[in-house]
């Protein structure tokens, strides 16, 4: 369970995030959507304890992310950021092995190796296992990072725009994988998404943000309507339906 | 069924653990080179009283090993924490501070008077000033900015620039004869190292090495970058602070013992990265330590025996190290 408690992040006089209360619980995919600068990534990064809030906090399974030992949190929440440039050259297997670091502190046990193999299997990466990350395509690299998150085996997975720079096919594959994290592995996945329609189709819950605040929260069908879209994105759009899920025709907006 | 497939799946695992072999081979080769260098240095062209000559050389070898190990491991740590492999801890201004200390002392007391001061007092004084400086920098820039290493390094660069400027000013003020004597002192020398100081320095460096070794896996994670390491449960700020303190010890002790040596750590560490092709500290730390000691002893040997002491190992190292550094810069640029 992830509980946001009166969370505020300010840079100087600018409040970039002001989230009094938000609870994410149970297996499923929650999408954070909103325009650029709405505070989605800020919220996610604070929950992943990579950024200090100005005030308030986030609890993960009751552990305060601003004070709990990093090692304790690493077994509960994994975060994958937008830029995944590593300072060192790793093979895919080495990267995935790092996913076990919170448990083994670098000395992998047989169990750890088994989980690494499982993660490589899950993302169909076995044939690339010995390849270096910088020799892979963007989509393959993204999969390798997701495999590391799978190997880390936390109940909570935070993904910051995992579809960035992926082509249509790889984006679809990644979203299917993210769905599996929730459905097969029972994880609470929070994902920042740019494309509202991807969120509408794949997420169980959508949290829409604007100017650092949550303006709508609920199932896709309840959140996505024309007035809310105008409020969130500042754009007049037409919303229609496809197989019971809302579709935003944002590309037709003028 | 699973019993049958398990071993097949086990293969890539072993493939994964096979990889350290390369680094073990490299470390072994460097280890042999180290032994050869020591053997050459100890036995080549021995004359006069055998026991006296051997003792003198053994002390030199010990000092050089200590310095080589300290500076190389410090450089590896510095690279990991800063996420940049072309930096050297000299950036932090230890060398400049050492030079400033020597220059100011020569100005105040005169070089010859200064040299008469009890060598242990001098060592402790120099070490104390350098450690205080390091602690000051670490305290200001790591505690207050939550581990912003770049800021720390910029401060180090500015401070070392200031030290150098003051040092130059003072150097202009002192007697020209003394200046010549001073200049000679500013390059590291292994000719006259006090035995007890050697012992004390060895203990300091050994303790630092133990701490480094115990942190080796955490350092591996830190090498991935701040966010990745944090996400994996490593307290990056703590590792950074401890590492910078260790760098201070591993640089200040050799510098106070023999003087400033530039580029040695850079040469040893980058050579090891290239040869071992790994970033794992369990491989790079021992290999770099051995490489640093080997390079220093080999350089000193060549100079003593073939250049008849006309020049100093640290000068030669600065020359070749400088060339290697430029090569490294050009290579980085091409990437």
Coordinates of C-alpha atoms in Angstrom, one line a residue:
Chain A
X1 CA 0.0 0.0 0.0
X2 CA 1.3 3.5 -0.9
X3 CA -0.2 6.3 1.1
X4 CA 0.5 9.9 0.2
X5 CA 0.2 12.2 3.3
X6 CA -0.1 16.0 2.8
X7 CA 2.8 15.9 0.3
X8 CA 4.2 19.3 -0.9
X9 CA 7.2 20.0 -3.1
X10 CA 8.3 23.5 -3.7
X11 CA 11.2 25.0 -5.6
X12 CA 11.5 28.5 -4.2
X13 CA 8.1 30.0 -4.4
X14 CA 6.8 27.6 -7.0
X15 CA 4.7 24.8 -5.7
X16 CA 5.2 21.9 -8.1
X17 CA 3.3 19.3 -6.1
X18 CA 0.5 19.6 -3.5
X19 CA -1.1 16.3 -2.8
X20 CA -3.0 16.2 0.5
X21 CA -4.1 12.6 0.4
X22 CA -3.8 9.6 -2.1
X23 CA -3.9 5.9 -1.4
X24 CA -2.8 3.2 -3.9
X25 CA -3.5 -0.3 -2.8
X26 CA -3.8 -3.8 -4.2
X27 CA -2.7 -5.4 -7.4
X28 CA -3.4 -3.3 -10.4
X29 CA -2.1 -0.6 -12.7
X30 CA -2.6 3.1 -11.7
X31 CA -1.7 5.6 -14.4
X32 CA -0.6 9.1 -13.5
X33 CA -1.6 11.4 -16.4
X34 CA -1.5 15.1 -17.0
X35 CA 0.3 17.8 -19.0
X36 CA 4.0 18.5 -18.8
X37 CA 4.9 19.9 -15.4
X38 CA 1.7 18.6 -13.7
X39 CA 3.8 17.0 -11.0
X40 CA 3.4 13.4 -12.0
X41 CA 7.1 12.5 -12.1
X42 CA 7.7 14.6 -8.9
X43 CA 5.1 12.5 -7.1
X44 CA 6.5 9.3 -8.4
X45 CA 10.1 10.2 -7.7
X46 CA 9.3 11.2 -4.1
X47 CA 7.4 7.9 -3.6
X48 CA 10.5 6.2 -4.9
X49 CA 12.5 8.2 -2.3
X50 CA 14.8 9.7 -5.0
X51 CA 13.6 13.2 -4.2
X52 CA 13.0 14.8 -0.8
X53 CA 9.6 16.5 -0.3
X54 CA 9.4 20.0 1.1
X55 CA 6.9 18.7 3.6
X56 CA 4.6 15.7 4.1
X57 CA 5.6 12.2 3.2
X58 CA 4.7 9.0 1.5
X59 CA 4.3 5.7 3.3
X60 CA 5.0 2.4 1.6
X61 CA 3.5 -0.4 3.6
X62 CA 3.6 1.9 6.6
X63 CA 7.3 2.8 6.1
X64 CA 8.0 6.5 5.7
X65 CA 10.1 6.9 2.6
X66 CA 11.9 10.0 3.9
X67 CA 13.1 8.3 7.1
X68 CA 13.0 4.5 6.6
X69 CA 16.4 2.8 5.8
X70 CA 16.9 2.7 2.1
X71 CA 17.7 -1.0 2.3
X72 CA 14.3 -1.8 3.9
X73 CA 12.5 0.2 1.2
X74 CA 14.3 -1.4 -1.6
X75 CA 12.6 -4.7 -0.8
X76 CA 9.2 -3.0 -1.0
X77 CA 9.3 -0.5 -3.8
X78 CA 11.3 -0.4 -7.1
X79 CA 11.4 2.7 -9.3
X80 CA 12.5 3.0 -12.9
X81 CA 13.2 6.5 -14.1
X82 CA 12.9 8.1 -17.5
X83 CA 16.6 8.4 -18.2
X84 CA 18.3 5.1 -17.7
X85 CA 21.9 6.0 -18.6
X86 CA 24.3 4.0 -16.6
X87 CA 27.7 5.3 -15.7
X88 CA 29.2 1.8 -16.4
X89 CA 28.8 -0.7 -19.2
X90 CA 26.8 -3.7 -18.1
X91 CA 25.5 -6.8 -19.7
X92 CA 21.8 -7.5 -19.5
X93 CA 22.4 -10.3 -17.0
X94 CA 24.6 -8.1 -14.8
X95 CA 21.9 -5.4 -14.8
X96 CA 19.2 -7.9 -13.9
X97 CA 21.4 -9.4 -11.2
X98 CA 21.6 -5.9 -9.6
X99 CA 17.8 -6.3 -9.1
X100 CA 18.7 -8.8 -6.3
X101 CA 21.0 -6.4 -4.5
X102 CA 18.5 -5.4 -1.8
X103 CA 18.4 -9.0 -0.7
X104 CA 21.9 -10.3 -1.3
X105 CA 23.9 -7.1 -1.0
X106 CA 25.9 -8.2 -4.1
X107 CA 26.6 -11.8 -3.2
X108 CA 24.0 -13.7 -5.2
X109 CA 22.6 -17.0 -3.8
X110 CA 21.2 -19.8 -5.8
X111 CA 17.8 -18.5 -5.1
X112 CA 18.8 -15.1 -6.5
X113 CA 20.2 -16.7 -9.6
X114 CA 16.9 -18.5 -10.1
X115 CA 14.9 -15.3 -9.8
X116 CA 17.3 -13.6 -12.2
X117 CA 16.7 -16.4 -14.7
X118 CA 13.0 -16.1 -14.2
X119 CA 13.0 -12.4 -14.8
X120 CA 15.1 -12.9 -18.0
X121 CA 12.6 -15.6 -19.1
X122 CA 9.6 -13.4 -18.3
X123 CA 10.9 -10.6 -20.6
X124 CA 12.3 -13.1 -23.2
X125 CA 15.8 -11.8 -22.7
X126 CA 17.7 -15.0 -22.4
X127 CA 19.3 -14.6 -25.9
X128 CA 20.5 -11.1 -25.0
X129 CA 21.7 -12.0 -21.5
X130 CA 25.4 -11.7 -22.4
X131 CA 25.0 -8.6 -24.5
X132 CA 25.9 -5.2 -23.3
X133 CA 23.1 -2.7 -22.7
X134 CA 24.7 -0.2 -25.1
X135 CA 24.6 -2.7 -27.9
X136 CA 20.8 -3.2 -27.6
X137 CA 18.0 -1.3 -29.2
X138 CA 15.9 1.1 -27.1
X139 CA 13.1 -1.4 -26.8
X140 CA 15.4 -4.2 -25.7
X141 CA 17.1 -2.0 -23.2
X142 CA 13.8 -0.9 -21.8
X143 CA 12.9 -4.6 -21.3
X144 CA 16.2 -5.3 -19.6
X145 CA 15.5 -2.5 -17.1
X146 CA 12.0 -3.9 -16.5
X147 CA 13.5 -7.3 -16.0
X148 CA 15.7 -5.8 -13.3
X149 CA 12.6 -4.5 -11.6
X150 CA 11.0 -7.9 -11.9
X151 CA 14.0 -9.5 -10.3
X152 CA 13.9 -6.9 -7.5
X153 CA 10.5 -8.5 -6.8
X154 CA 8.9 -5.7 -4.9
X155 CA 5.2 -5.4 -4.2
X156 CA 5.3 -1.9 -5.6
X157 CA 6.6 -0.8 -8.9
X158 CA 6.9 2.8 -10.0
X159 CA 7.6 3.5 -13.7
X160 CA 8.3 7.0 -15.0
X161 CA 7.2 7.3 -18.6
X162 CA 8.4 3.8 -19.6
X163 CA 7.1 4.3 -23.1
X164 CA 9.3 7.2 -23.9
X165 CA 11.2 6.8 -27.1
X166 CA 9.6 3.5 -27.9
X167 CA 8.0 2.8 -31.2
X168 CA 4.4 1.6 -31.5
X169 CA 5.2 -2.1 -31.3
X170 CA 7.6 -1.8 -28.4
X171 CA 5.3 0.5 -26.5
X172 CA 2.5 -2.1 -26.9
X173 CA 4.8 -4.8 -25.7
X174 CA 5.9 -2.8 -22.7
X175 CA 2.3 -2.0 -21.7
X176 CA 1.4 -5.7 -22.0
X177 CA 4.4 -6.5 -19.8
X178 CA 3.3 -3.8 -17.3
X179 CA -0.2 -5.4 -17.2
X180 CA 1.4 -8.8 -16.5
X181 CA 3.3 -7.3 -13.5
X182 CA -0.1 -6.5 -12.0
X183 CA -2.1 -9.5 -13.2
X184 CA 0.4 -12.3 -13.0
X185 CA 2.7 -11.1 -10.2
X186 CA 0.1 -9.2 -8.2
X187 CA 2.1 -6.0 -8.0
X188 CA 0.9 -2.5 -7.4
X189 CA 2.1 -0.7 -10.4
X190 CA 2.1 3.1 -10.7
X191 CA 3.1 4.4 -14.1
X192 CA 3.4 7.9 -15.5
X193 CA 1.9 7.9 -19.0
X194 CA 1.9 10.6 -21.6
X195 CA -0.7 9.1 -23.8
X196 CA -4.1 9.3 -22.3
X197 CA -5.5 6.6 -24.6
X198 CA -2.8 4.1 -23.5
X199 CA -3.8 4.9 -19.9
X200 CA -7.4 4.5 -20.7
X201 CA -6.9 1.1 -22.2
X202 CA -4.4 -0.5 -19.9
X203 CA -4.9 1.1 -16.5
X204 CA -7.3 0.1 -13.8
X205 CA -7.2 3.5 -12.3
X206 CA -6.3 6.9 -13.5
X207 CA -5.0 9.7 -11.4
X208 CA -5.2 13.0 -13.4
X209 CA -3.0 15.9 -12.3
X210 CA -2.8 19.5 -13.1
X211 CA -0.4 22.1 -11.6
X212 CA 0.7 19.8 -8.9
X213 CA -2.7 18.8 -7.8
X214 CA -4.9 15.7 -8.3
X215 CA -8.0 16.8 -10.2
X216 CA -9.6 13.5 -11.0
X217 CA -9.1 10.0 -9.7
X218 CA -11.0 6.8 -10.5
X219 CA -11.6 4.2 -13.2
X220 CA -10.8 5.3 -16.7
X221 CA -14.5 5.4 -17.7
X222 CA -15.3 7.8 -14.9
X223 CA -12.3 10.0 -15.2
X224 CA -12.1 10.4 -18.9
X225 CA -14.8 12.8 -20.2
X226 CA -14.7 16.0 -22.1
X227 CA -14.9 18.5 -19.1
X228 CA -12.1 16.6 -17.2
X229 CA -9.9 16.4 -20.3
X230 CA -10.3 20.2 -20.8
X231 CA -9.4 20.7 -17.1
X232 CA -6.4 18.4 -17.2
X233 CA -4.9 19.1 -20.6
X234 CA -6.4 22.5 -21.3
X235 CA -7.7 21.1 -24.6
X236 CA -11.1 20.7 -26.1
X237 CA -11.4 17.1 -27.2
X238 CA -13.9 14.7 -28.3
X239 CA -14.3 11.5 -26.2
X240 CA -15.7 8.4 -27.7
X241 CA -15.8 4.8 -26.8
X242 CA -14.1 1.6 -28.1
X243 CA -15.0 -1.8 -26.6
X244 CA -16.3 -0.2 -23.5
X245 CA -13.2 1.9 -22.9
X246 CA -13.1 5.7 -23.5
X247 CA -11.0 7.0 -26.4
X248 CA -9.8 10.6 -26.5
X249 CA -9.5 12.0 -30.0
X250 CA -6.9 14.4 -28.9
X251 CA -5.3 14.5 -32.3
X252 CA -8.4 16.1 -33.7
X253 CA -8.3 19.0 -31.2
X254 CA -7.7 22.4 -32.6
Chain B
X1 CA 10.9 -32.3 -15.9
X2 CA 12.2 -29.4 -14.0
X3 CA 15.1 -31.6 -12.8
X4 CA 16.1 -32.0 -16.4
X5 CA 15.8 -28.4 -17.4
X6 CA 17.4 -27.0 -14.3
X7 CA 21.1 -27.7 -15.3
X8 CA 20.6 -26.4 -18.8
X9 CA 19.3 -23.2 -17.3
X10 CA 22.2 -23.2 -14.9
X11 CA 24.6 -22.8 -17.7
X12 CA 24.2 -19.1 -18.3
X13 CA 24.5 -18.6 -14.6
X14 CA 27.9 -20.2 -14.7
X15 CA 28.6 -18.2 -17.8
X16 CA 28.0 -15.2 -15.6
X17 CA 30.4 -16.2 -12.9
X18 CA 33.0 -17.2 -15.5
X19 CA 33.5 -13.6 -16.3
X20 CA 35.6 -12.7 -13.3
X21 CA 38.2 -15.1 -14.7
X22 CA 39.5 -12.4 -17.0
X23 CA 40.1 -10.1 -14.1
X24 CA 41.7 -12.8 -12.0
X25 CA 44.1 -13.5 -14.9
X26 CA 44.8 -9.8 -15.2
X27 CA 45.4 -9.5 -11.4
X28 CA 47.7 -12.5 -11.5
X29 CA 49.7 -11.0 -14.3
X30 CA 50.0 -7.7 -12.5
X31 CA 50.9 -9.6 -9.3
X32 CA 53.7 -11.4 -11.1
X33 CA 54.9 -8.1 -12.7
X34 CA 54.9 -6.6 -9.1
X35 CA 57.1 -9.5 -7.8
X36 CA 59.5 -9.1 -10.8
X37 CA 59.7 -5.4 -10.2
X38 CA 60.4 -5.9 -6.5
X39 CA 63.0 -8.6 -7.3
X40 CA 64.8 -6.4 -9.8
X41 CA 64.7 -3.4 -7.5
X42 CA 66.0 -5.4 -4.6
X43 CA 68.8 -7.4 -6.3
X44 CA 70.0 -5.5 -9.4
X45 CA 73.6 -4.4 -9.1
X46 CA 74.0 -4.8 -5.3
X47 CA 77.3 -3.5 -4.0
X48 CA 79.0 -2.8 -0.7
X49 CA 77.4 -4.1 2.5
X50 CA 74.8 -6.5 1.5
X51 CA 72.6 -6.2 4.6
X52 CA 72.7 -2.4 4.6
X53 CA 71.9 -2.2 0.9
X54 CA 69.1 -4.7 1.2
X55 CA 67.6 -2.9 4.1
X56 CA 67.7 0.4 2.4
X57 CA 66.1 -1.0 -0.7
X58 CA 63.4 -2.9 1.2
X59 CA 62.4 0.3 3.0
X60 CA 62.1 2.0 -0.4
X61 CA 60.1 -0.8 -1.8
X62 CA 57.8 -0.7 1.2
X63 CA 57.3 3.1 0.8
X64 CA 56.6 2.8 -2.9
X65 CA 54.2 0.0 -2.4
X66 CA 52.3 2.0 0.2
X67 CA 52.2 5.1 -2.0
X68 CA 51.3 3.1 -5.2
X69 CA 48.5 1.2 -3.4
X70 CA 47.1 4.3 -1.6
X71 CA 47.0 6.6 -4.6
X72 CA 45.6 4.0 -7.0
X73 CA 42.8 2.8 -4.7
X74 CA 41.9 6.4 -3.9
X75 CA 41.6 7.1 -7.6
X76 CA 39.3 4.1 -8.2
X77 CA 37.1 5.2 -5.3
X78 CA 37.1 8.8 -6.6
X79 CA 36.0 7.5 -10.0
X80 CA 33.2 5.5 -8.6
X81 CA 31.8 8.2 -6.4
X82 CA 32.1 10.9 -9.1
X83 CA 30.9 8.6 -11.9
X84 CA 33.8 9.9 -14.0
X85 CA 36.9 8.0 -15.0
X86 CA 39.2 10.8 -16.1
X87 CA 39.3 12.6 -12.8
X88 CA 42.0 12.3 -10.2
X89 CA 41.8 13.0 -6.5
X90 CA 44.5 15.7 -7.2
X91 CA 41.5 17.8 -8.2
X92 CA 40.6 18.1 -4.6
X93 CA 43.7 20.1 -4.0
X94 CA 45.7 17.8 -1.8
X95 CA 48.9 18.2 -4.0
X96 CA 48.4 21.9 -4.1
X97 CA 47.9 22.1 -0.4
X98 CA 51.1 20.0 0.2
X99 CA 53.1 22.3 -2.1
X100 CA 51.7 25.3 -0.3
X101 CA 52.6 23.9 3.1
X102 CA 56.2 23.2 2.0
X103 CA 56.5 26.6 0.5
X104 CA 55.1 28.5 3.4
X105 CA 57.3 26.5 5.8
X106 CA 60.4 27.2 3.7
X107 CA 59.5 30.9 3.7
X108 CA 58.9 31.0 7.5
X109 CA 61.7 28.8 8.7
X110 CA 64.0 28.5 5.7
X111 CA 64.3 25.2 3.8
X112 CA 67.3 24.0 5.7
X113 CA 65.9 24.8 9.1
X114 CA 62.6 23.2 8.1
X115 CA 64.4 20.1 7.1
X116 CA 66.0 19.9 10.5
X117 CA 62.6 19.7 12.2
X118 CA 61.9 16.3 13.5
X119 CA 60.6 14.3 10.5
X120 CA 57.8 12.8 12.5
X121 CA 56.5 16.2 13.7
X122 CA 56.6 17.4 10.1
X123 CA 54.7 14.3 8.9
X124 CA 52.0 14.6 11.6
X125 CA 51.7 18.4 10.9
X126 CA 51.3 17.9 7.2
X127 CA 48.9 15.0 7.6
X128 CA 46.8 16.9 10.1
X129 CA 46.4 19.9 7.8
X130 CA 45.5 17.8 4.8
X131 CA 43.0 15.8 6.7
X132 CA 41.4 18.9 8.3
X133 CA 41.1 20.4 4.8
X134 CA 39.4 17.2 3.5
X135 CA 37.1 17.0 6.5
X136 CA 36.2 20.7 6.0
X137 CA 35.4 20.2 2.3
X138 CA 33.4 17.0 3.0
X139 CA 31.5 18.6 5.8
X140 CA 30.5 21.7 3.9
X141 CA 29.7 20.1 0.6
X142 CA 28.5 16.6 1.4
X143 CA 26.5 17.1 4.5
X144 CA 24.8 20.3 3.5
X145 CA 24.1 19.5 -0.2
X146 CA 23.1 15.8 0.3
X147 CA 26.1 14.3 -1.5
X148 CA 26.6 16.6 -4.4
X149 CA 30.0 15.4 -5.5
X150 CA 30.2 17.8 -8.4
X151 CA 29.9 20.8 -6.1
X152 CA 32.5 19.2 -3.8
X153 CA 34.9 18.8 -6.8
X154 CA 34.4 22.3 -8.0
X155 CA 35.2 23.6 -4.5
X156 CA 38.3 21.5 -4.5
X157 CA 39.3 22.9 -7.9
X158 CA 38.8 26.4 -6.7
X159 CA 40.6 25.8 -3.5
X160 CA 43.6 24.1 -5.2
X161 CA 43.8 27.1 -7.6
X162 CA 43.9 29.3 -4.5
X163 CA 46.6 27.2 -2.8
X164 CA 48.7 27.3 -6.0
X165 CA 48.3 31.0 -6.3
X166 CA 49.4 31.6 -2.7
X167 CA 52.2 29.1 -3.1
X168 CA 53.5 30.9 -6.2
X169 CA 53.3 34.2 -4.4
X170 CA 55.3 32.9 -1.4
X171 CA 57.8 31.2 -3.7
X172 CA 58.6 34.5 -5.2
X173 CA 59.3 35.9 -1.8
X174 CA 61.8 33.4 -0.7
X175 CA 65.5 33.3 -1.3
X176 CA 66.5 31.9 -4.7
X177 CA 68.8 29.3 -3.2
X178 CA 66.2 28.1 -0.9
X179 CA 63.7 28.0 -3.8
X180 CA 65.9 25.5 -5.7
X181 CA 66.1 23.3 -2.6
X182 CA 62.3 23.7 -2.2
X183 CA 61.6 22.8 -5.8
X184 CA 63.5 19.5 -5.4
X185 CA 61.5 18.7 -2.3
X186 CA 58.2 19.2 -4.1
X187 CA 58.6 16.1 -6.2
X188 CA 58.2 12.9 -4.3
X189 CA 61.3 11.2 -3.1
X190 CA 61.7 7.7 -1.7
X191 CA 65.3 8.0 -0.7
X192 CA 64.9 8.8 3.0
X193 CA 61.7 7.5 4.5
X194 CA 61.5 7.2 8.2
X195 CA 60.9 3.6 9.4
X196 CA 58.4 4.4 12.0
X197 CA 56.5 6.8 9.8
X198 CA 56.4 4.0 7.3
X199 CA 54.8 1.7 9.9
X200 CA 52.2 4.3 10.9
X201 CA 51.4 5.1 7.3
X202 CA 51.0 1.4 6.5
X203 CA 48.5 1.0 9.4
X204 CA 46.5 4.0 8.2
X205 CA 46.4 2.7 4.6
X206 CA 45.7 -0.8 5.7
X207 CA 42.7 0.3 7.8
X208 CA 41.4 2.3 4.8
X209 CA 41.8 -0.7 2.5
X210 CA 39.8 -2.9 4.9
X211 CA 36.9 -0.4 4.8
X212 CA 37.1 -0.2 1.0
X213 CA 37.0 -4.0 0.7
X214 CA 34.0 -4.3 3.0
X215 CA 32.2 -1.7 0.9
X216 CA 33.1 -3.3 -2.4
X217 CA 29.6 -4.5 -3.3
X218 CA 28.0 -1.2 -2.3
X219 CA 30.5 0.6 -4.4
X220 CA 29.6 -1.6 -7.4
X221 CA 26.0 -0.4 -7.0
X222 CA 27.0 3.2 -6.6
X223 CA 28.9 2.9 -9.8
X224 CA 25.5 2.5 -11.6
X225 CA 24.6 6.1 -10.6
X226 CA 22.9 7.8 -7.8
X227 CA 19.3 6.9 -8.6
X228 CA 19.9 3.3 -9.5
X229 CA 21.9 2.7 -6.4
X230 CA 19.3 4.4 -4.2
X231 CA 16.5 2.3 -5.7
X232 CA 18.5 -0.8 -4.9
X233 CA 18.6 0.2 -1.2
X234 CA 22.1 1.6 -1.0
X235 CA 22.6 4.7 1.1
X236 CA 24.4 6.6 -1.6
X237 CA 25.1 9.7 0.5
X238 CA 26.7 7.6 3.3
X239 CA 28.8 5.6 0.8
X240 CA 29.9 8.9 -0.8
X241 CA 30.9 10.5 2.5
X242 CA 32.8 7.4 3.7
X243 CA 34.5 7.1 0.3
X244 CA 35.6 10.7 0.2
X245 CA 37.0 10.3 3.7
X246 CA 38.9 7.2 2.6
X247 CA 40.1 9.1 -0.5
X248 CA 41.5 11.8 1.9
X249 CA 43.3 9.2 4.0
X250 CA 44.6 7.3 1.0
X251 CA 46.0 10.5 -0.7
X252 CA 47.1 12.5 2.4
X253 CA 49.1 9.7 4.0
X254 CA 51.3 9.0 0.9
X255 CA 51.6 12.7 0.1
X256 CA 52.8 13.5 3.7
X257 CA 55.1 10.5 3.6
X258 CA 57.0 11.1 0.3
X259 CA 55.5 14.1 -1.5
X260 CA 53.1 14.8 -4.4
X261 CA 52.8 12.3 -7.2
X262 CA 50.5 13.2 -10.0
X263 CA 48.9 10.8 -12.5
X264 CA 50.0 7.6 -10.9
X265 CA 46.5 6.7 -9.7
X266 CA 45.0 7.7 -13.1
X267 CA 47.5 5.6 -15.0
X268 CA 47.0 2.5 -12.8
X269 CA 43.2 2.7 -12.5
X270 CA 42.5 3.3 -16.2
X271 CA 45.0 0.6 -17.2
X272 CA 43.1 -1.8 -14.9
X273 CA 39.7 -0.8 -16.3
X274 CA 40.9 -1.4 -19.8
X275 CA 42.5 -4.8 -18.9
X276 CA 39.9 -6.3 -16.7
X277 CA 36.9 -4.8 -18.5
X278 CA 34.9 -4.7 -15.4
X279 CA 33.8 -2.1 -12.9
X280 CA 33.5 -4.6 -10.0
X281 CA 35.5 -3.4 -7.1
X282 CA 36.4 -6.8 -5.9
X283 CA 38.4 -6.9 -9.2
X284 CA 39.5 -3.3 -9.8
X285 CA 40.6 -2.5 -6.3
X286 CA 43.2 -5.3 -5.9
X287 CA 44.3 -5.0 -9.5
X288 CA 44.7 -1.2 -9.3
X289 CA 46.5 -1.4 -6.0
X290 CA 49.0 -3.9 -7.4
X291 CA 49.3 -1.9 -10.7
X292 CA 50.0 1.3 -8.9
X293 CA 52.8 -0.2 -6.8
X294 CA 54.3 -2.0 -9.8
X295 CA 54.4 1.1 -12.0
X296 CA 56.0 3.1 -9.2
X297 CA 58.7 0.5 -8.4
X298 CA 59.4 -0.2 -12.1
X299 CA 59.7 3.5 -12.8
X300 CA 62.0 4.1 -9.9
X301 CA 64.1 1.1 -10.8
X302 CA 64.6 2.3 -14.4
X303 CA 65.6 5.7 -13.2
X304 CA 67.9 4.6 -10.5
X305 CA 69.7 2.1 -12.5
X306 CA 69.7 3.5 -16.0
X307 CA 69.4 7.2 -15.6
X308 CA 71.7 7.3 -12.7
X309 CA 69.4 9.2 -10.4
X310 CA 69.5 12.2 -12.7
X311 CA 65.7 12.5 -12.5
X312 CA 63.0 11.4 -10.2
X313 CA 60.3 8.7 -10.7
X314 CA 57.5 11.2 -10.0
X315 CA 58.7 13.5 -12.8
X316 CA 58.8 10.6 -15.2
X317 CA 55.4 9.5 -14.1
X318 CA 54.0 13.0 -14.5
X319 CA 55.4 13.0 -18.1
X320 CA 54.0 9.7 -19.1
X321 CA 50.9 10.1 -17.0
X322 CA 50.2 13.4 -18.8
X323 CA 50.5 11.8 -22.2
X324 CA 48.2 8.9 -21.1
X325 CA 45.7 11.5 -19.7
X326 CA 45.5 13.3 -23.0
X327 CA 45.1 10.0 -24.8
X328 CA 42.2 9.2 -22.4
X329 CA 40.6 12.6 -23.0
X330 CA 40.7 12.1 -26.8
X331 CA 39.3 8.6 -26.5
X332 CA 36.4 9.9 -24.3
X333 CA 35.7 12.6 -26.8
X334 CA 35.3 10.1 -29.6
X335 CA 32.8 8.1 -27.7

